[in-house]
mmCIF file of C-alpha atoms in Angstrom:
data_model
loop_
_atom_site.group_PDB
_atom_site.id
_atom_site.type_symbol
_atom_site.label_atom_id
_atom_site.label_comp_id
_atom_site.label_asym_id
_atom_site.label_seq_id
_atom_site.Cartn_x
_atom_site.Cartn_y
_atom_site.Cartn_z
ATOM 1 C CA UNK A 1 3.283 7.683 -21.651
ATOM 2 C CA UNK A 2 1.574 4.478 -20.211
ATOM 3 C CA UNK A 3 0.275 1.497 -22.138
ATOM 4 C CA UNK A 4 -2.627 0.042 -20.236
ATOM 5 C CA UNK A 5 -4.970 -2.948 -20.118
ATOM 6 C CA UNK A 6 -8.379 -2.652 -18.581
ATOM 7 C CA UNK A 7 -9.915 -5.718 -17.297
ATOM 8 C CA UNK A 8 -13.783 -6.086 -16.419
ATOM 9 C CA UNK A 9 -16.313 -8.620 -17.252
ATOM 10 C CA UNK A 10 -19.087 -6.244 -17.500
ATOM 11 C CA UNK A 11 -19.157 -4.472 -20.799
ATOM 12 C CA UNK A 12 -20.609 -1.087 -19.768
ATOM 13 C CA UNK A 13 -18.042 -0.746 -16.941
ATOM 14 C CA UNK A 14 -15.142 -1.630 -19.203
ATOM 15 C CA UNK A 15 -16.327 0.812 -21.974
ATOM 16 C CA UNK A 16 -16.603 3.532 -19.463
ATOM 17 C CA UNK A 17 -13.118 2.792 -17.829
ATOM 18 C CA UNK A 18 -11.679 2.729 -21.357
ATOM 19 C CA UNK A 19 -13.198 6.161 -22.249
ATOM 20 C CA UNK A 20 -11.764 7.749 -19.147
ATOM 21 C CA UNK A 21 -8.290 6.159 -19.658
ATOM 22 C CA UNK A 22 -8.111 7.319 -23.321
ATOM 23 C CA UNK A 23 -8.920 10.706 -22.442
ATOM 24 C CA UNK A 24 -5.957 11.016 -20.204
ATOM 25 C CA UNK A 25 -2.906 12.602 -21.965
ATOM 26 C CA UNK A 26 -0.525 10.350 -20.005
ATOM 27 C CA UNK A 27 -2.007 7.101 -21.518
ATOM 28 C CA UNK A 28 -0.481 6.090 -24.909
ATOM 29 C CA UNK A 29 -2.740 3.099 -25.445
ATOM 30 C CA UNK A 30 -5.669 1.574 -23.490
ATOM 31 C CA UNK A 31 -7.086 -1.750 -24.512
ATOM 32 C CA UNK A 32 -9.786 -3.954 -22.812
ATOM 33 C CA UNK A 33 -10.055 -7.468 -21.667
ATOM 34 C CA UNK A 34 -13.486 -8.817 -20.740
ATOM 35 C CA UNK A 35 -12.154 -11.491 -18.203
ATOM 36 C CA UNK A 36 -9.239 -12.837 -16.233
ATOM 37 C CA UNK A 37 -8.292 -15.638 -18.715
ATOM 38 C CA UNK A 38 -8.019 -13.257 -21.564
ATOM 39 C CA UNK A 39 -6.175 -10.707 -19.447
ATOM 40 C CA UNK A 40 -3.622 -13.439 -18.290
ATOM 41 C CA UNK A 41 -3.197 -14.496 -21.910
ATOM 42 C CA UNK A 42 -2.489 -11.070 -23.162
ATOM 43 C CA UNK A 43 -0.309 -9.984 -20.300
ATOM 44 C CA UNK A 44 1.743 -13.170 -20.746
ATOM 45 C CA UNK A 45 2.350 -12.487 -24.473
ATOM 46 C CA UNK A 46 3.272 -8.928 -23.712
ATOM 47 C CA UNK A 47 5.863 -9.904 -21.076
ATOM 48 C CA UNK A 48 7.256 -12.448 -23.255
ATOM 49 C CA UNK A 49 7.494 -10.030 -26.103
ATOM 50 C CA UNK A 50 9.523 -7.347 -24.036
ATOM 51 C CA UNK A 51 9.074 -3.909 -23.031
ATOM 52 C CA UNK A 52 9.872 -2.517 -26.596
ATOM 53 C CA UNK A 53 7.158 -4.554 -28.281
ATOM 54 C CA UNK A 54 3.989 -2.732 -29.399
ATOM 55 C CA UNK A 55 1.942 -5.206 -27.220
ATOM 56 C CA UNK A 56 3.736 -4.150 -24.095
ATOM 57 C CA UNK A 57 1.583 -3.341 -20.977
ATOM 58 C CA UNK A 58 2.666 -1.061 -18.320
ATOM 59 C CA UNK A 59 -0.366 -1.051 -16.046
ATOM 60 C CA UNK A 60 -3.411 -3.221 -15.724
ATOM 61 C CA UNK A 61 -6.611 -1.598 -14.328
ATOM 62 C CA UNK A 62 -8.186 -4.598 -12.742
ATOM 63 C CA UNK A 63 -11.733 -5.385 -11.632
ATOM 64 C CA UNK A 64 -11.944 -7.702 -8.525
ATOM 65 C CA UNK A 65 -15.277 -9.610 -8.916
ATOM 66 C CA UNK A 66 -15.298 -11.338 -12.179
ATOM 67 C CA UNK A 67 -16.707 -14.828 -13.171
ATOM 68 C CA UNK A 68 -14.041 -17.520 -12.825
ATOM 69 C CA UNK A 69 -10.587 -16.078 -11.634
ATOM 70 C CA UNK A 70 -11.041 -12.820 -9.595
ATOM 71 C CA UNK A 71 -8.846 -9.854 -9.995
ATOM 72 C CA UNK A 72 -7.080 -10.811 -6.860
ATOM 73 C CA UNK A 73 -6.255 -14.289 -8.401
ATOM 74 C CA UNK A 74 -4.903 -12.377 -11.427
ATOM 75 C CA UNK A 75 -2.667 -10.145 -9.270
ATOM 76 C CA UNK A 76 -1.274 -13.165 -7.349
ATOM 77 C CA UNK A 77 -0.458 -14.975 -10.570
ATOM 78 C CA UNK A 78 1.095 -11.777 -11.996
ATOM 79 C CA UNK A 79 3.399 -11.469 -8.810
ATOM 80 C CA UNK A 80 5.156 -14.580 -10.020
ATOM 81 C CA UNK A 81 6.253 -12.953 -13.373
ATOM 82 C CA UNK A 82 9.854 -11.647 -13.696
ATOM 83 C CA UNK A 83 8.780 -8.058 -14.729
ATOM 84 C CA UNK A 84 5.003 -7.975 -14.228
ATOM 85 C CA UNK A 85 3.014 -4.878 -15.148
ATOM 86 C CA UNK A 86 1.827 -2.499 -12.346
ATOM 87 C CA UNK A 87 -1.750 -3.307 -10.868
ATOM 88 C CA UNK A 88 -4.525 -0.757 -10.133
ATOM 89 C CA UNK A 89 -7.697 -2.174 -8.755
ATOM 90 C CA UNK A 90 -10.868 -0.838 -9.810
ATOM 91 C CA UNK A 91 -13.814 -2.164 -7.732
ATOM 92 C CA UNK A 92 -17.200 -1.442 -6.169
ATOM 93 C CA UNK A 93 -16.045 -3.297 -2.898
ATOM 94 C CA UNK A 94 -14.059 -1.538 -0.062
ATOM 95 C CA UNK A 95 -13.286 -4.668 1.764
ATOM 96 C CA UNK A 96 -10.384 -5.888 -0.280
ATOM 97 C CA UNK A 97 -8.105 -2.810 0.165
ATOM 98 C CA UNK A 98 -5.803 -4.538 2.697
ATOM 99 C CA UNK A 99 -5.405 -7.528 0.408
ATOM 100 C CA UNK A 100 -4.603 -5.087 -2.381
ATOM 101 C CA UNK A 101 -1.882 -3.604 -0.097
ATOM 102 C CA UNK A 102 -0.457 -7.131 0.330
ATOM 103 C CA UNK A 103 -0.259 -7.591 -3.407
ATOM 104 C CA UNK A 104 1.684 -4.216 -4.020
ATOM 105 C CA UNK A 105 -1.098 -2.508 -5.914
ATOM 106 C CA UNK A 106 -0.404 0.931 -7.009
ATOM 107 C CA UNK A 107 -3.807 2.136 -6.165
ATOM 108 C CA UNK A 108 -7.420 1.076 -5.183
ATOM 109 C CA UNK A 109 -10.084 3.027 -6.982
ATOM 110 C CA UNK A 110 -13.747 2.577 -6.051
ATOM 111 C CA UNK A 111 -16.658 2.491 -8.390
ATOM 112 C CA UNK A 112 -18.318 4.461 -9.760
ATOM 113 C CA UNK A 113 -15.135 5.697 -11.218
ATOM 114 C CA UNK A 114 -14.599 9.475 -10.859
ATOM 115 C CA UNK A 115 -12.406 11.129 -13.558
ATOM 116 C CA UNK A 116 -10.213 13.019 -10.914
ATOM 117 C CA UNK A 117 -9.810 9.920 -8.842
ATOM 118 C CA UNK A 118 -8.697 7.772 -11.902
ATOM 119 C CA UNK A 119 -6.335 10.658 -12.808
ATOM 120 C CA UNK A 120 -4.651 10.289 -9.418
ATOM 121 C CA UNK A 121 -4.219 6.503 -10.017
ATOM 122 C CA UNK A 122 -2.691 7.198 -13.415
ATOM 123 C CA UNK A 123 -0.234 9.661 -11.877
ATOM 124 C CA UNK A 124 0.706 7.115 -9.153
ATOM 125 C CA UNK A 125 1.349 4.472 -11.910
ATOM 126 C CA UNK A 126 3.362 6.937 -14.048
ATOM 127 C CA UNK A 127 5.509 7.797 -11.126
ATOM 128 C CA UNK A 128 6.343 4.209 -10.364
ATOM 129 C CA UNK A 129 7.043 3.627 -14.059
ATOM 130 C CA UNK A 130 9.550 6.484 -14.088
ATOM 131 C CA UNK A 131 11.166 5.080 -11.011
ATOM 132 C CA UNK A 132 12.148 1.843 -12.831
ATOM 133 C CA UNK A 133 14.391 3.758 -15.119
ATOM 134 C CA UNK A 134 16.722 5.159 -12.303
ATOM 135 C CA UNK A 135 19.652 3.400 -11.084
ATOM 136 C CA UNK A 136 19.039 0.347 -8.731
ATOM 137 C CA UNK A 137 20.531 1.955 -5.690
ATOM 138 C CA UNK A 138 18.427 5.127 -5.889
ATOM 139 C CA UNK A 139 15.278 2.987 -6.813
ATOM 140 C CA UNK A 140 15.631 1.009 -3.653
ATOM 141 C CA UNK A 141 15.640 4.164 -1.528
ATOM 142 C CA UNK A 142 12.787 5.514 -3.192
ATOM 143 C CA UNK A 143 10.675 2.491 -3.070
ATOM 144 C CA UNK A 144 11.248 2.100 0.695
ATOM 145 C CA UNK A 145 10.123 5.661 1.215
ATOM 146 C CA UNK A 146 7.033 5.404 -0.964
ATOM 147 C CA UNK A 147 5.456 2.137 0.548
ATOM 148 C CA UNK A 148 2.042 2.975 1.475
ATOM 149 C CA UNK A 149 -1.097 1.395 3.360
ATOM 150 C CA UNK A 150 -4.674 1.923 2.284
ATOM 151 C CA UNK A 151 -7.166 3.629 4.680
ATOM 152 C CA UNK A 152 -10.646 4.689 4.256
ATOM 153 C CA UNK A 153 -11.503 8.335 4.582
ATOM 154 C CA UNK A 154 -14.938 9.590 4.044
ATOM 155 C CA UNK A 155 -15.862 6.618 1.892
ATOM 156 C CA UNK A 156 -12.677 6.941 -0.275
ATOM 157 C CA UNK A 157 -9.682 4.709 -0.246
ATOM 158 C CA UNK A 158 -6.495 6.610 0.285
ATOM 159 C CA UNK A 159 -2.848 5.433 0.550
ATOM 160 C CA UNK A 160 -0.901 6.818 3.545
ATOM 161 C CA UNK A 161 2.913 6.605 3.534
ATOM 162 C CA UNK A 162 4.309 4.182 6.148
ATOM 163 C CA UNK A 163 6.933 6.801 6.940
ATOM 164 C CA UNK A 164 4.292 9.066 8.085
ATOM 165 C CA UNK A 165 3.131 6.720 10.775
ATOM 166 C CA UNK A 166 4.420 7.407 14.296
ATOM 167 C CA UNK A 167 2.868 4.371 16.013
ATOM 168 C CA UNK A 168 0.001 1.954 15.781
ATOM 169 C CA UNK A 169 -2.360 0.816 18.566
ATOM 170 C CA UNK A 170 -4.037 -2.459 18.825
ATOM 171 C CA UNK A 171 -7.924 -2.566 18.776
ATOM 172 C CA UNK A 172 -9.004 -6.039 18.643
ATOM 173 C CA UNK A 173 -8.596 -7.400 15.138
ATOM 174 C CA UNK A 174 -7.994 -3.856 13.880
ATOM 175 C CA UNK A 175 -5.133 -1.395 14.393
ATOM 176 C CA UNK A 176 -5.274 2.421 14.643
ATOM 177 C CA UNK A 177 -2.440 4.167 12.916
ATOM 178 C CA UNK A 178 -1.351 7.591 14.319
ATOM 179 C CA UNK A 179 0.259 10.334 12.128
ATOM 180 C CA UNK A 180 1.088 13.784 12.773
ATOM 181 C CA UNK A 181 -2.289 14.852 11.236
ATOM 182 C CA UNK A 182 -4.672 12.320 12.691
ATOM 183 C CA UNK A 183 -5.457 8.650 13.013
ATOM 184 C CA UNK A 184 -6.820 5.982 10.706
ATOM 185 C CA UNK A 185 -8.381 2.528 11.488
ATOM 186 C CA UNK A 186 -7.395 -0.342 9.484
ATOM 187 C CA UNK A 187 -8.585 -3.952 9.323
ATOM 188 C CA UNK A 188 -5.172 -5.434 9.992
ATOM 189 C CA UNK A 189 -4.124 -6.929 13.446
ATOM 190 C CA UNK A 190 -1.048 -5.406 15.272
ATOM 191 C CA UNK A 191 0.898 -8.612 14.997
ATOM 192 C CA UNK A 192 0.573 -8.655 11.229
ATOM 193 C CA UNK A 193 1.834 -5.026 11.162
ATOM 194 C CA UNK A 194 4.641 -6.026 13.482
ATOM 195 C CA UNK A 195 5.931 -8.582 10.982
ATOM 196 C CA UNK A 196 5.514 -6.478 7.883
ATOM 197 C CA UNK A 197 7.022 -3.335 9.272
ATOM 198 C CA UNK A 198 9.950 -4.819 11.271
ATOM 199 C CA UNK A 199 12.413 -3.979 8.501
ATOM 200 C CA UNK A 200 10.937 -0.401 8.324
ATOM 201 C CA UNK A 201 12.197 0.336 12.000
ATOM 202 C CA UNK A 202 8.949 -0.469 13.882
ATOM 203 C CA UNK A 203 9.168 -2.250 17.054
ATOM 204 C CA UNK A 204 6.691 -3.639 19.570
ATOM 205 C CA UNK A 205 6.927 -2.026 22.992
ATOM 206 C CA UNK A 206 3.671 -3.354 24.473
ATOM 207 C CA UNK A 207 0.839 -5.862 23.470
ATOM 208 C CA UNK A 208 -1.139 -2.707 22.479
ATOM 209 C CA UNK A 209 1.610 -0.583 20.812
ATOM 210 C CA UNK A 210 3.867 -0.793 17.793
ATOM 211 C CA UNK A 211 6.203 2.255 17.434
ATOM 212 C CA UNK A 212 8.513 3.728 14.838
ATOM 213 C CA UNK A 213 12.015 4.020 16.332
ATOM 214 C CA UNK A 214 12.624 7.131 14.245
ATOM 215 C CA UNK A 215 9.768 8.798 15.847
ATOM 216 C CA UNK A 216 10.714 8.315 19.561
ATOM 217 C CA UNK A 217 11.303 11.748 20.924
ATOM 218 C CA UNK A 218 12.208 10.706 24.510
ATOM 219 C CA UNK A 219 12.692 7.653 26.548
ATOM 220 C CA UNK A 220 11.676 7.888 30.224
ATOM 221 C CA UNK A 221 12.567 5.854 33.075
ATOM 222 C CA UNK A 222 10.562 6.156 36.423
ATOM 223 C CA UNK A 223 10.875 3.819 39.414
ATOM 224 C CA UNK A 224 11.747 0.946 37.335
ATOM 225 C CA UNK A 225 9.241 1.554 34.615
ATOM 226 C CA UNK A 226 9.930 2.756 31.067
ATOM 227 C CA UNK A 227 7.869 4.862 28.703
ATOM 228 C CA UNK A 228 8.470 6.608 25.345
ATOM 229 C CA UNK A 229 7.327 9.978 24.288
ATOM 230 C CA UNK A 230 6.167 10.424 20.563
ATOM 231 C CA UNK A 231 4.995 13.829 20.025
ATOM 232 C CA UNK A 232 2.286 14.579 22.741
ATOM 233 C CA UNK A 233 1.713 10.958 23.364
ATOM 234 C CA UNK A 234 3.374 8.936 26.177
ATOM 235 C CA UNK A 235 3.381 5.189 25.714
ATOM 236 C CA UNK A 236 4.174 2.544 28.331
ATOM 237 C CA UNK A 237 6.826 -0.018 27.567
ATOM 238 C CA UNK A 238 6.001 -3.399 28.951
ATOM 239 C CA UNK A 239 8.715 -5.276 31.077
ATOM 240 C CA UNK A 240 9.169 -7.970 28.430
ATOM 241 C CA UNK A 241 10.074 -5.327 25.670
ATOM 242 C CA UNK A 242 12.146 -2.970 27.844
ATOM 243 C CA UNK A 243 15.458 -4.241 27.355
ATOM 244 C CA UNK A 244 15.151 -5.046 23.710
ATOM 245 C CA UNK A 245 13.964 -1.407 23.225
ATOM 246 C CA UNK A 246 16.719 0.049 25.191
ATOM 247 C CA UNK A 247 19.335 -2.025 23.259
ATOM 248 C CA UNK A 248 17.850 -1.025 19.907
ATOM 249 C CA UNK A 249 17.894 2.703 20.841
ATOM 250 C CA UNK A 250 21.518 2.562 22.150
ATOM 251 C CA UNK A 251 22.609 0.973 18.813
ATOM 252 C CA UNK A 252 20.676 3.629 16.955
ATOM 253 C CA UNK A 253 22.378 6.478 18.737
ATOM 254 C CA UNK A 254 25.785 4.908 18.385
ATOM 255 C CA UNK A 255 26.309 4.519 22.117
#
């Protein structure tokens, strides 16, 4: 049962969001705030009071475009709290999904809000709240596996598990992510993904490609050139990355 705070400086939008949230049986309580300043004050008081206090807040459903501080500003400030509530962005703008990913948002819901889409966001939040109660070593394994990246599919923002991504291909300032079921274009440079996903087992093999070591099916050497096979795709390994990749694969296989 979640205790939530909805934040929107437009009264009709806030009332509609609260109505939908209160109709969800997984929501224990849903209160509203009409701006960033009020939201921060209430969240700060709730964090100080502790998780067992009646004022506690588990999840903040947060608009982005508001007068004064934006929802992104609020999320950045909350990131500095010792035990901040989870964040679900609710916005009419698609262009901030990547920033939401950086801020560890649980979900990114586009306006006008559909009941079934909001229900999915509540489900995601409830799962993460449940994960906080498991032992630390178990939680760390789950959190690593559950990391996601937002992609746009038919006008709807979806979150794709990073572990489902086999490799990424540079396309200018964008990157195309390849999974077993298709590909997705995201507005993130490949160099940024390389930095973020290094600890997840992704390595650069070429100026155009970043691959998951775990997804490499075959390493091929032909006349001094190297390539990797991932599913049906064969990707060239540049000379500058050949030795590093070979060493990584050898360590991975224990040779």
